[in-house]
XYZ file of C-alpha atoms in Angstrom:
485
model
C -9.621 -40.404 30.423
C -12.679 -38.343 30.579
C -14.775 -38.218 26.774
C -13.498 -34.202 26.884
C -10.237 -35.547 27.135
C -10.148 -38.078 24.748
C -11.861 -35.200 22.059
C -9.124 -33.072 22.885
C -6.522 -35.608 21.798
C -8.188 -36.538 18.939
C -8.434 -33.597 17.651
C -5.140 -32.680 18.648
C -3.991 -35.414 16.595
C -5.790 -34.833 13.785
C -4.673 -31.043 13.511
C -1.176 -32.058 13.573
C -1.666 -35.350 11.131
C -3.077 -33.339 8.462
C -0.633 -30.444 8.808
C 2.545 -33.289 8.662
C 0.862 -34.262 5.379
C 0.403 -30.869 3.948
C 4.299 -30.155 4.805
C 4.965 -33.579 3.464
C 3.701 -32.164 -0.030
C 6.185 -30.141 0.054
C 8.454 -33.084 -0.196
C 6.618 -34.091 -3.276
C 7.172 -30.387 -4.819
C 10.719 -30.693 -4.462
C 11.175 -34.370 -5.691
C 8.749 -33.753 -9.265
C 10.823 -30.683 -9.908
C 14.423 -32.652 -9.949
C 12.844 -35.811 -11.389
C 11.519 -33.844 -14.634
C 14.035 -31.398 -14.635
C 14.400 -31.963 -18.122
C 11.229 -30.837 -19.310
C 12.067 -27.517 -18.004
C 10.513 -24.713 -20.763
C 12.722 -22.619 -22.619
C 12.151 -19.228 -24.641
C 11.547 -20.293 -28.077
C 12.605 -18.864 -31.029
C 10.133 -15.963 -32.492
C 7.540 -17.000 -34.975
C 7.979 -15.444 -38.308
C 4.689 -13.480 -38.543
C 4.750 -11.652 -35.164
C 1.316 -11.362 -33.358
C 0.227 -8.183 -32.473
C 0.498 -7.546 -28.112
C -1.354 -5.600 -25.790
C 0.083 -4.646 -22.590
C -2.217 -3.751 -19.817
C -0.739 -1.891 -17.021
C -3.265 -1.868 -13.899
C -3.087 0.829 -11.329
C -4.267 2.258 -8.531
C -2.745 5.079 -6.717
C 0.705 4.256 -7.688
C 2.077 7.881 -7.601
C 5.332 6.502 -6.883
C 6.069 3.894 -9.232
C 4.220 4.618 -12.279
C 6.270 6.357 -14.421
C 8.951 3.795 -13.573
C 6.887 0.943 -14.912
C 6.064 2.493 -18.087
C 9.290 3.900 -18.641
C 10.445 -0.388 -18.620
C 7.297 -1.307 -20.618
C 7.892 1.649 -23.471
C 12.122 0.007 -23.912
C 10.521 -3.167 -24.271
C 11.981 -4.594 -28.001
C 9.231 -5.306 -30.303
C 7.957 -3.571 -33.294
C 5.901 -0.372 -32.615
C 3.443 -1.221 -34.928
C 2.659 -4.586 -33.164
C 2.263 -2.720 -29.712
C -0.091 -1.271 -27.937
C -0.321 -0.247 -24.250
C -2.653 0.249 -21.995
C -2.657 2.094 -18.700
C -5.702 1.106 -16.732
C -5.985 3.695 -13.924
C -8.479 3.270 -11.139
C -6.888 5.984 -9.344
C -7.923 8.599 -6.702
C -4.987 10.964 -6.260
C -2.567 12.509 -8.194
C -1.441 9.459 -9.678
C -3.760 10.151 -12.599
C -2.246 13.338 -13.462
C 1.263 11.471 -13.694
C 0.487 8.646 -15.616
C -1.489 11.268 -18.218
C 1.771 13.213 -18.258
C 3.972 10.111 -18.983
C 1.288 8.122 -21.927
C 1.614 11.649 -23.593
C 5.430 11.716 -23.298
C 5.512 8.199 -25.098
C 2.373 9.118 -27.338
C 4.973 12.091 -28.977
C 7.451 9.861 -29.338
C 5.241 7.159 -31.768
C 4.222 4.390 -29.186
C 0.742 3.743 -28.848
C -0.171 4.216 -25.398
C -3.507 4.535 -24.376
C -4.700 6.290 -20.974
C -8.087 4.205 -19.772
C -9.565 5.942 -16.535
C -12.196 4.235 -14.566
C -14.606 6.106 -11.318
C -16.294 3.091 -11.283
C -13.724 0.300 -9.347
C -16.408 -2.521 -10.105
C -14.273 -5.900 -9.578
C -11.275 -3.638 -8.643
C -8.121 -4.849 -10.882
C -10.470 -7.950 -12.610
C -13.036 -4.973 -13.520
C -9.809 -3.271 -14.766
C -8.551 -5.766 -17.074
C -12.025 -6.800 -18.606
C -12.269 -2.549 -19.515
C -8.978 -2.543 -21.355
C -9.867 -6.311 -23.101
C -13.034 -4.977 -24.530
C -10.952 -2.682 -26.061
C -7.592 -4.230 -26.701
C -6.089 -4.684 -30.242
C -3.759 -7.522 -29.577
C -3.581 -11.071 -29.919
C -1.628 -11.198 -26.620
C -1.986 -9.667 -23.513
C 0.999 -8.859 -21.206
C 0.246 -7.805 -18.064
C 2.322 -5.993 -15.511
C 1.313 -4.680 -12.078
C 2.620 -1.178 -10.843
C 5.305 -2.656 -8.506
C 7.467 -4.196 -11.577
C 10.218 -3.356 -13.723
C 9.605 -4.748 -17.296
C 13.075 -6.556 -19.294
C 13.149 -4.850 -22.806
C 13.699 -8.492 -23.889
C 10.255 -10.183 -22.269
C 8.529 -10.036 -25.648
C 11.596 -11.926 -27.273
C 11.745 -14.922 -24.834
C 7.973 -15.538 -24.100
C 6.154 -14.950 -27.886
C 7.615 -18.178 -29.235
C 5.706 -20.306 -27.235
C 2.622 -19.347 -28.776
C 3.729 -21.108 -31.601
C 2.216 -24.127 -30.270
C -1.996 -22.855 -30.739
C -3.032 -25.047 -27.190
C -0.794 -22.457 -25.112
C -2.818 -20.087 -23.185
C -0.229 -18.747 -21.211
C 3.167 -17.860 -20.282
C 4.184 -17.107 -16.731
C 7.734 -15.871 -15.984
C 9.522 -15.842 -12.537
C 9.667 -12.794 -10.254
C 12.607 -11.156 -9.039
C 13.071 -8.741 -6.549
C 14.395 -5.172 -6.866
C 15.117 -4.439 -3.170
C 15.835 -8.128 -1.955
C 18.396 -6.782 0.220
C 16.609 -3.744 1.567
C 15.678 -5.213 4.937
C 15.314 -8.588 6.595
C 11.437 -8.568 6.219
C 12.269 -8.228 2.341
C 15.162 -11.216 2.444
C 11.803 -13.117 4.255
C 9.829 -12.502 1.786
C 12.108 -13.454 -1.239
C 12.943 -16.753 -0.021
C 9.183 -17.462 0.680
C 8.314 -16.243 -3.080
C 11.423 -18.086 -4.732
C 9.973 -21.353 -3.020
C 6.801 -20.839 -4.759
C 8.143 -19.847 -8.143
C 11.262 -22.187 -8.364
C 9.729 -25.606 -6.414
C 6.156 -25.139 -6.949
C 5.740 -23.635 -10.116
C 8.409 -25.530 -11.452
C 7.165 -29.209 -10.118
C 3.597 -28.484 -10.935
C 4.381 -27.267 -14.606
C 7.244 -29.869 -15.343
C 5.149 -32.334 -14.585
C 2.215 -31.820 -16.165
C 0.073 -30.531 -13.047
C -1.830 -27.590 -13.070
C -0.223 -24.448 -11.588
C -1.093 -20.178 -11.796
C -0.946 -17.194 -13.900
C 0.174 -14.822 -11.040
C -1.351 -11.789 -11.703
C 1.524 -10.102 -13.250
C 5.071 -10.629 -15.285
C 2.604 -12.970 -17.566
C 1.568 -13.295 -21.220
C -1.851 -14.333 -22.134
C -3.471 -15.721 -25.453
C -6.780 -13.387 -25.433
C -8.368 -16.651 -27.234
C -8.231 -18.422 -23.730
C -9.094 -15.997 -21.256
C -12.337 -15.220 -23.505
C -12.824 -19.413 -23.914
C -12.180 -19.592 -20.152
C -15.071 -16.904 -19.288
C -12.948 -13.737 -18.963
C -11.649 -11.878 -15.692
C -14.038 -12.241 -13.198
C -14.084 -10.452 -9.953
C -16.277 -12.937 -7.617
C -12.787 -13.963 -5.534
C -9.766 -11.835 -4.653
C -7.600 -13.890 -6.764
C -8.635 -13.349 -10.077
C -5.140 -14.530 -11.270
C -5.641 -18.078 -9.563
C -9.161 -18.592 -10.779
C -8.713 -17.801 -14.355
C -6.200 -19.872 -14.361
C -7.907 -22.612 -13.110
C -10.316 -22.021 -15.466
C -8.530 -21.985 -18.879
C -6.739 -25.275 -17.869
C -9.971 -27.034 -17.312
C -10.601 -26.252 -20.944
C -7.777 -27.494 -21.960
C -5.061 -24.494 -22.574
C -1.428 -25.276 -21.649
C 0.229 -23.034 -19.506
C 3.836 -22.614 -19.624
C 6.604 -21.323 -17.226
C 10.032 -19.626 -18.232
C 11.728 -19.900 -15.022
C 14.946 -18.246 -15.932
C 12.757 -15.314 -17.933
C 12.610 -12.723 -14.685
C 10.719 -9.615 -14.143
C 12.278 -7.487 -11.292
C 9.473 -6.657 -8.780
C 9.299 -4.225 -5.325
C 8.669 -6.534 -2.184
C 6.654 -4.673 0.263
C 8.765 -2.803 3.027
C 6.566 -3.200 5.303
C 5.030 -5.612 8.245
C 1.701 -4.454 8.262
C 1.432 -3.994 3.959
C 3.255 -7.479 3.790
C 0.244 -8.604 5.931
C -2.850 -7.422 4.134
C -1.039 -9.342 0.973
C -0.838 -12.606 2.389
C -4.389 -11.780 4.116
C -5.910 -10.744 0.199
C -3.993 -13.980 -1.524
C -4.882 -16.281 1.324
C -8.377 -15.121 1.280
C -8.611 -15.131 -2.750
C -7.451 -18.321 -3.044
C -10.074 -20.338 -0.357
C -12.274 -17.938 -2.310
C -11.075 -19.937 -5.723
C -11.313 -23.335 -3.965
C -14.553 -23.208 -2.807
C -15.974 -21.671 -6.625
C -13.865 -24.308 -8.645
C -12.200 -27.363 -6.544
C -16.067 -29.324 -6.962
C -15.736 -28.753 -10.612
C -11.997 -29.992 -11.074
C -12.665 -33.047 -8.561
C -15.899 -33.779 -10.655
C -14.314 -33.242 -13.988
C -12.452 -35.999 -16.329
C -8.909 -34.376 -15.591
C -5.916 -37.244 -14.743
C -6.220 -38.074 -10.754
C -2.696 -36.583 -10.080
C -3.832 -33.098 -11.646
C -7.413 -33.742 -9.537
C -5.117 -34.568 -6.442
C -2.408 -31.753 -6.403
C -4.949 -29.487 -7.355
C -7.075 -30.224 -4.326
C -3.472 -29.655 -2.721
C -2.912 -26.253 -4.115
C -6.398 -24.452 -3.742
C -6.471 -25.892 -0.114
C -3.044 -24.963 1.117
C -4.001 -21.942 3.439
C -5.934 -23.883 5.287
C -3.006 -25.030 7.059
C -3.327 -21.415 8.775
C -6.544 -21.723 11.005
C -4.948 -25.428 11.713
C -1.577 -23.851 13.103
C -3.673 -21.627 15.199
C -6.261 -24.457 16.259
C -2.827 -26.981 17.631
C -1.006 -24.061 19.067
C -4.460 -24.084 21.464
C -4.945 -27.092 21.444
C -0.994 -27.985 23.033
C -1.495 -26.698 26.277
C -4.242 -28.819 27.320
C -3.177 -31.980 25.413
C 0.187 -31.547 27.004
C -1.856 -31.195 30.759
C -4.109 -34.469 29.581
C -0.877 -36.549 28.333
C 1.682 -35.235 31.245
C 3.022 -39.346 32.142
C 3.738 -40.089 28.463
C 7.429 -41.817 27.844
C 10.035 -40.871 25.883
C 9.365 -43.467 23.633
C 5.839 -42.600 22.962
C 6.490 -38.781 21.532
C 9.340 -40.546 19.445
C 6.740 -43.034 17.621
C 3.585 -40.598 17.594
C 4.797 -36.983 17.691
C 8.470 -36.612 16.203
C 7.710 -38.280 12.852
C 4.719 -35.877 12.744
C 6.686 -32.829 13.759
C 9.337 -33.749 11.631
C 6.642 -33.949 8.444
C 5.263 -30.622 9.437
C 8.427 -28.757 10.134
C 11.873 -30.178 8.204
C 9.633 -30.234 4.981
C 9.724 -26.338 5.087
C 13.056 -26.067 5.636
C 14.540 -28.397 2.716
C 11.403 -26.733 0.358
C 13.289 -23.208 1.025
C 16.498 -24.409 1.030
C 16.606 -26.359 -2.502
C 15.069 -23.154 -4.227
C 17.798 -21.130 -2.668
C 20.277 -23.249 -3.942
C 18.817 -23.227 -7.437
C 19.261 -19.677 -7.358
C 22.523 -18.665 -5.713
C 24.177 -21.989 -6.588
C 27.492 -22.421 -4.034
C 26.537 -19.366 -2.530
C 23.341 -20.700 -1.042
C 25.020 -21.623 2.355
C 25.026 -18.225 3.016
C 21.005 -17.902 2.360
C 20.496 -20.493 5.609
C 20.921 -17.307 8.305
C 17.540 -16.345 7.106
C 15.866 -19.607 7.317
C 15.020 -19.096 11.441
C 13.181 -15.653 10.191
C 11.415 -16.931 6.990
C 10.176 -19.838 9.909
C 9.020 -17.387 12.310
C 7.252 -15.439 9.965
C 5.660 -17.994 8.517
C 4.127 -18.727 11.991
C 3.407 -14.932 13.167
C 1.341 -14.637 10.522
C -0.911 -17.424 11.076
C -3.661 -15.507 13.146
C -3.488 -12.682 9.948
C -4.093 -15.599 7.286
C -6.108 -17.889 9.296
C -8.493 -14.833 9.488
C -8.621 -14.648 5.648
C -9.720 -18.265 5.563
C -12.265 -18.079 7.649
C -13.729 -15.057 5.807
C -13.907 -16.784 2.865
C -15.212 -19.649 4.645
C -17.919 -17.199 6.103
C -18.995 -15.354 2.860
C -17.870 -12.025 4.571
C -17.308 -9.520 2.298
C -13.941 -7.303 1.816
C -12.614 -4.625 -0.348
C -9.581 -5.573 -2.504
C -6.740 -3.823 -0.557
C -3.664 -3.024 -2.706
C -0.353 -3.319 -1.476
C 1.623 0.084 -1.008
C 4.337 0.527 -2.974
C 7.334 3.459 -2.701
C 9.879 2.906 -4.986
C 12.077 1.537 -2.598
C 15.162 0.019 -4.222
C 18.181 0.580 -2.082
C 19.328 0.874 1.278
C 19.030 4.387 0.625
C 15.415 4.646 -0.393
C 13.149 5.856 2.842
C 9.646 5.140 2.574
C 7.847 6.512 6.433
C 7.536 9.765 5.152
C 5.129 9.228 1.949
C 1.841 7.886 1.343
C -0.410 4.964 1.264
C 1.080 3.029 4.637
C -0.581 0.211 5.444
C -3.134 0.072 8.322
C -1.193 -0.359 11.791
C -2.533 -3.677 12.932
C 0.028 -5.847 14.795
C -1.640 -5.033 17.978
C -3.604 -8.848 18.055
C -0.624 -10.487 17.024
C 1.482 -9.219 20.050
C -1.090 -9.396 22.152
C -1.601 -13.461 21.710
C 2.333 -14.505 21.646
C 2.635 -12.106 24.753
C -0.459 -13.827 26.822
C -0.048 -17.180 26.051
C 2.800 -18.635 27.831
C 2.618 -22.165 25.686
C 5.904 -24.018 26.500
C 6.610 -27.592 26.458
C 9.287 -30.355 25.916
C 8.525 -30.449 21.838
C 10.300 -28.644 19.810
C 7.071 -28.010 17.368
C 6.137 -25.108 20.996
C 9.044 -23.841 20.894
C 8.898 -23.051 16.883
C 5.558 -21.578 17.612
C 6.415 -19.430 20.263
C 9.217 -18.086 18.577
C 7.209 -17.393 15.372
C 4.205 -15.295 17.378
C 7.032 -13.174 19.370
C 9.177 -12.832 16.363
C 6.698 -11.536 13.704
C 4.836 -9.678 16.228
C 8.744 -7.529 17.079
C 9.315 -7.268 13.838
C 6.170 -5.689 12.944
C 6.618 -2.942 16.377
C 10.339 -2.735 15.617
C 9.704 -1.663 12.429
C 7.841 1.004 12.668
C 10.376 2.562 15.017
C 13.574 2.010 12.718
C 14.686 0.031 9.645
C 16.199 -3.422 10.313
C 19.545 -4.220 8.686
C 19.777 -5.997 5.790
C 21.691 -8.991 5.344
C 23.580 -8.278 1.498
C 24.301 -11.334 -0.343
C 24.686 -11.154 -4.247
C 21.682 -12.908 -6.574
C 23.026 -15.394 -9.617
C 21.600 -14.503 -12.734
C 20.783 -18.922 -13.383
């Protein structure tokens, strides 16, 4: 073989060796989170001398959904004297004139609601927070972006754990309000229950470091000031304040059968600038804080699964790089045997691949119980998906990579809770961008004997129809029942 040749194996190789062992980490997710199953966290009782709470309600043109999420937050059971909340409103539009409206509904009625109204969008929702926490009463911060629904009980079953004075914070597990709306929103809650059943419950369980996410969380306002405060230098503020507090020592703690109902995005093109903001936040995070964490004291399996976590999307710009790359290493390696793809490329296909499928399959079971057979018709989509959106994310990463600045785009929301609920004829749809994505599954005809091209292939044709099919009709949704455990 020519010296091109053998560089085009090699790094053929090497693409799909280190995405087999970033899906076999996967494997290591699911096996921490049955192996220390019994450390699982549990709400703890309430402390006798309450702490005073703040709840901080970010928004930005939310004209749809704002009144809904303060409605929750003002039936949330805890002693009015104890609670204050915030609604910090970056908004544009009408919006502002709504939430006004609702804090002095609530204001009447005794709460203490507070409407904080920025023109300046400096660090966007960071910038946001740090405004309200300069002027915050509480002890506690609870935090709740505009898309969720608040339980009246989420004070009850997350306070107690402050009890213990090295907490810092206490994450609970999203739900989703309109799982069953479409089959891009049953995609997207099996990809999210993944992350908040294996991986937040592995990494926490075992003592690893996982994320505040942003939302449906309760901070101590001791650690986020001890940790630096909000800072708006990433996209991911969430993930790098988090990283932050733990590297000074604050526990973190996750309630994963405390859930907070939340609005998926409905759809393609929103559901893609989210995954391209928290793919590009979090390379953002990795390249501010992974030095520090590998050069700090910390235990070698936090060092090591934290090097795991903050690097994760990097797997994007890889799946892109191999799906070029198998063409021409196909051409180069044409009179291979049988029995060379089963030594070299099945074990690495199957470490890539099958990982992602038992990874979304156990936290589907933890949540439906016997009725998680009937969750594996949407394991093909949440697969393609996963793929199509590869070019989207692997864009984000190299961003980051790049230093090339973005805006922080927020994620449209509607108030779309039913199968009833229409959404194409309001505001704030997200930019109509699929066109790339089509046009690369549609021109590049990559087939082979390996059933890794096939997966790809599917996944680039599949995300790019479902992004042009829906925006010419809703897809049918796929109804299945959620368990409560």
């Amino acid at each position: 073989m020519s010296a091109l040749e053998i560089g085009t194996l090699g790094l053929y190789f090497l693409t799909l060796v280190i995405l087999a062992v970033l899906g076999t980490h996967r494997y290591l997710m699911i096996y921490l989170y049955y192996r220390d199953r019994e450390k699982k966290a549990i709400p703890a009782p309430l402390p006798r001398n309450l702490p005073r709470v703040t709840v901080q309600l970010p928004i930005y043109n939310e004209m749809y959904v704002v009144e809904r999420l303060l409605d929750s937050v003002a039936a949330i059971r805890y002693p009015k004297d104890l609670l204050e909340i915030q609604v910090l409103d970056d908004s544009t539009d009408e919006t502002q004139s709504i939430a006004r409206r609702a804090v002095e509904v609530y204001r009447e009625q005794g709460l203490d609601v507070r409407y904080i109204h920025r023109t300046d969008r400096t660090g966007f929702k960071a910038g946001a927070l740090a405004a309200g926490l300069a002027v915050a009463k509480g002890e506690l911060v609870l935090i709740f972006d505009a898309d969720f629904v608040a339980p009246p009980d989420v004070l009850e079953k997350t306070v107690g754990q402050f009890t213990d004075p090295k907490v810092g914070v206490v994450q609970t597990r999203w739900g989703h309000i309109n799982r069953d709306y479409s089959l891009l929103t049953q995609v997207q809650s099996v990809m999210l229950d993944g992350h908040f059943i294996l991986e937040h419950g592995g990494r926490n369980r075992s003592g690893r470091f996982f994320n505040f996410n942003g939302t449906a969380g309760l901070w101590r306002r001791a650690a986020i000031d001890d940790a630096g405060g909000w800072q708006h230098d990433t996209l991911t503020e969430d993930l790098d304040l988090s990283f932050r507090a733990q590297m000074r020592g604050w526990r973190f703690v996750y309630l994963e059968d405390v859930v907070c109902p939340a609005e998926l995005p409905v759809e393609m093109n929103s559901f893609k600038s989210q995954q391209h903001r928290w793919a590009k936040g979090s390379v953002q995070t990795c390249l501010k804080l992974l030095p520090r964490v590998l050069a700090s004291d910390l235990p070698l399996h936090v060092k090591v699964e934290s090097a795991f976590h903050l690097t994760a999307n990097f797997a994007y710009p890889l799946m892109v790089l191999l799906s070029l790359l198998m063409f021409p290493a196909m051409v180069i390696r044409y009179n291979m045997g049988l029995y060379e793809m089963l030594i070299v490329d099945v074990p690495l296909f199957m470490g890539a691949t099958l990982s992602v499928c038992s990874f979304y399959l156990s936290s589907q079971k933890e949540i439906f119980g016997r009725d998680w057979k009937s969750r594996l018709k949407y394991l093909p989509a949440v697969l393609a998906v996963g793929i199509g959106i590869s070019i989207n994310n692997a864009k984000a990463v190299l961003e980051a990579l790049f230093g090339i600045e973005s805006g922080f785009r927020r994620t449209p929301k509607y108030k779309v809770e039913g199968a009833a609920d229409e959404w194409r004829t309001k505001r704030y749809k997200g930019a109509l961008d699929f066109g790339v994505m089509a046009w690369y599954a549609l021109n590049n005809d990559i087939w082979g004997t390996l059933p890794f091209i096939l997966i790809f292939q599917a996944g680039f044709l599949y995300a790019a129809g479902l992004s042009l099919f829906q925006n010419m009709v809703r897809l049918p949704a796929w109804t299945s029942a959620e368990s409560t455990s």
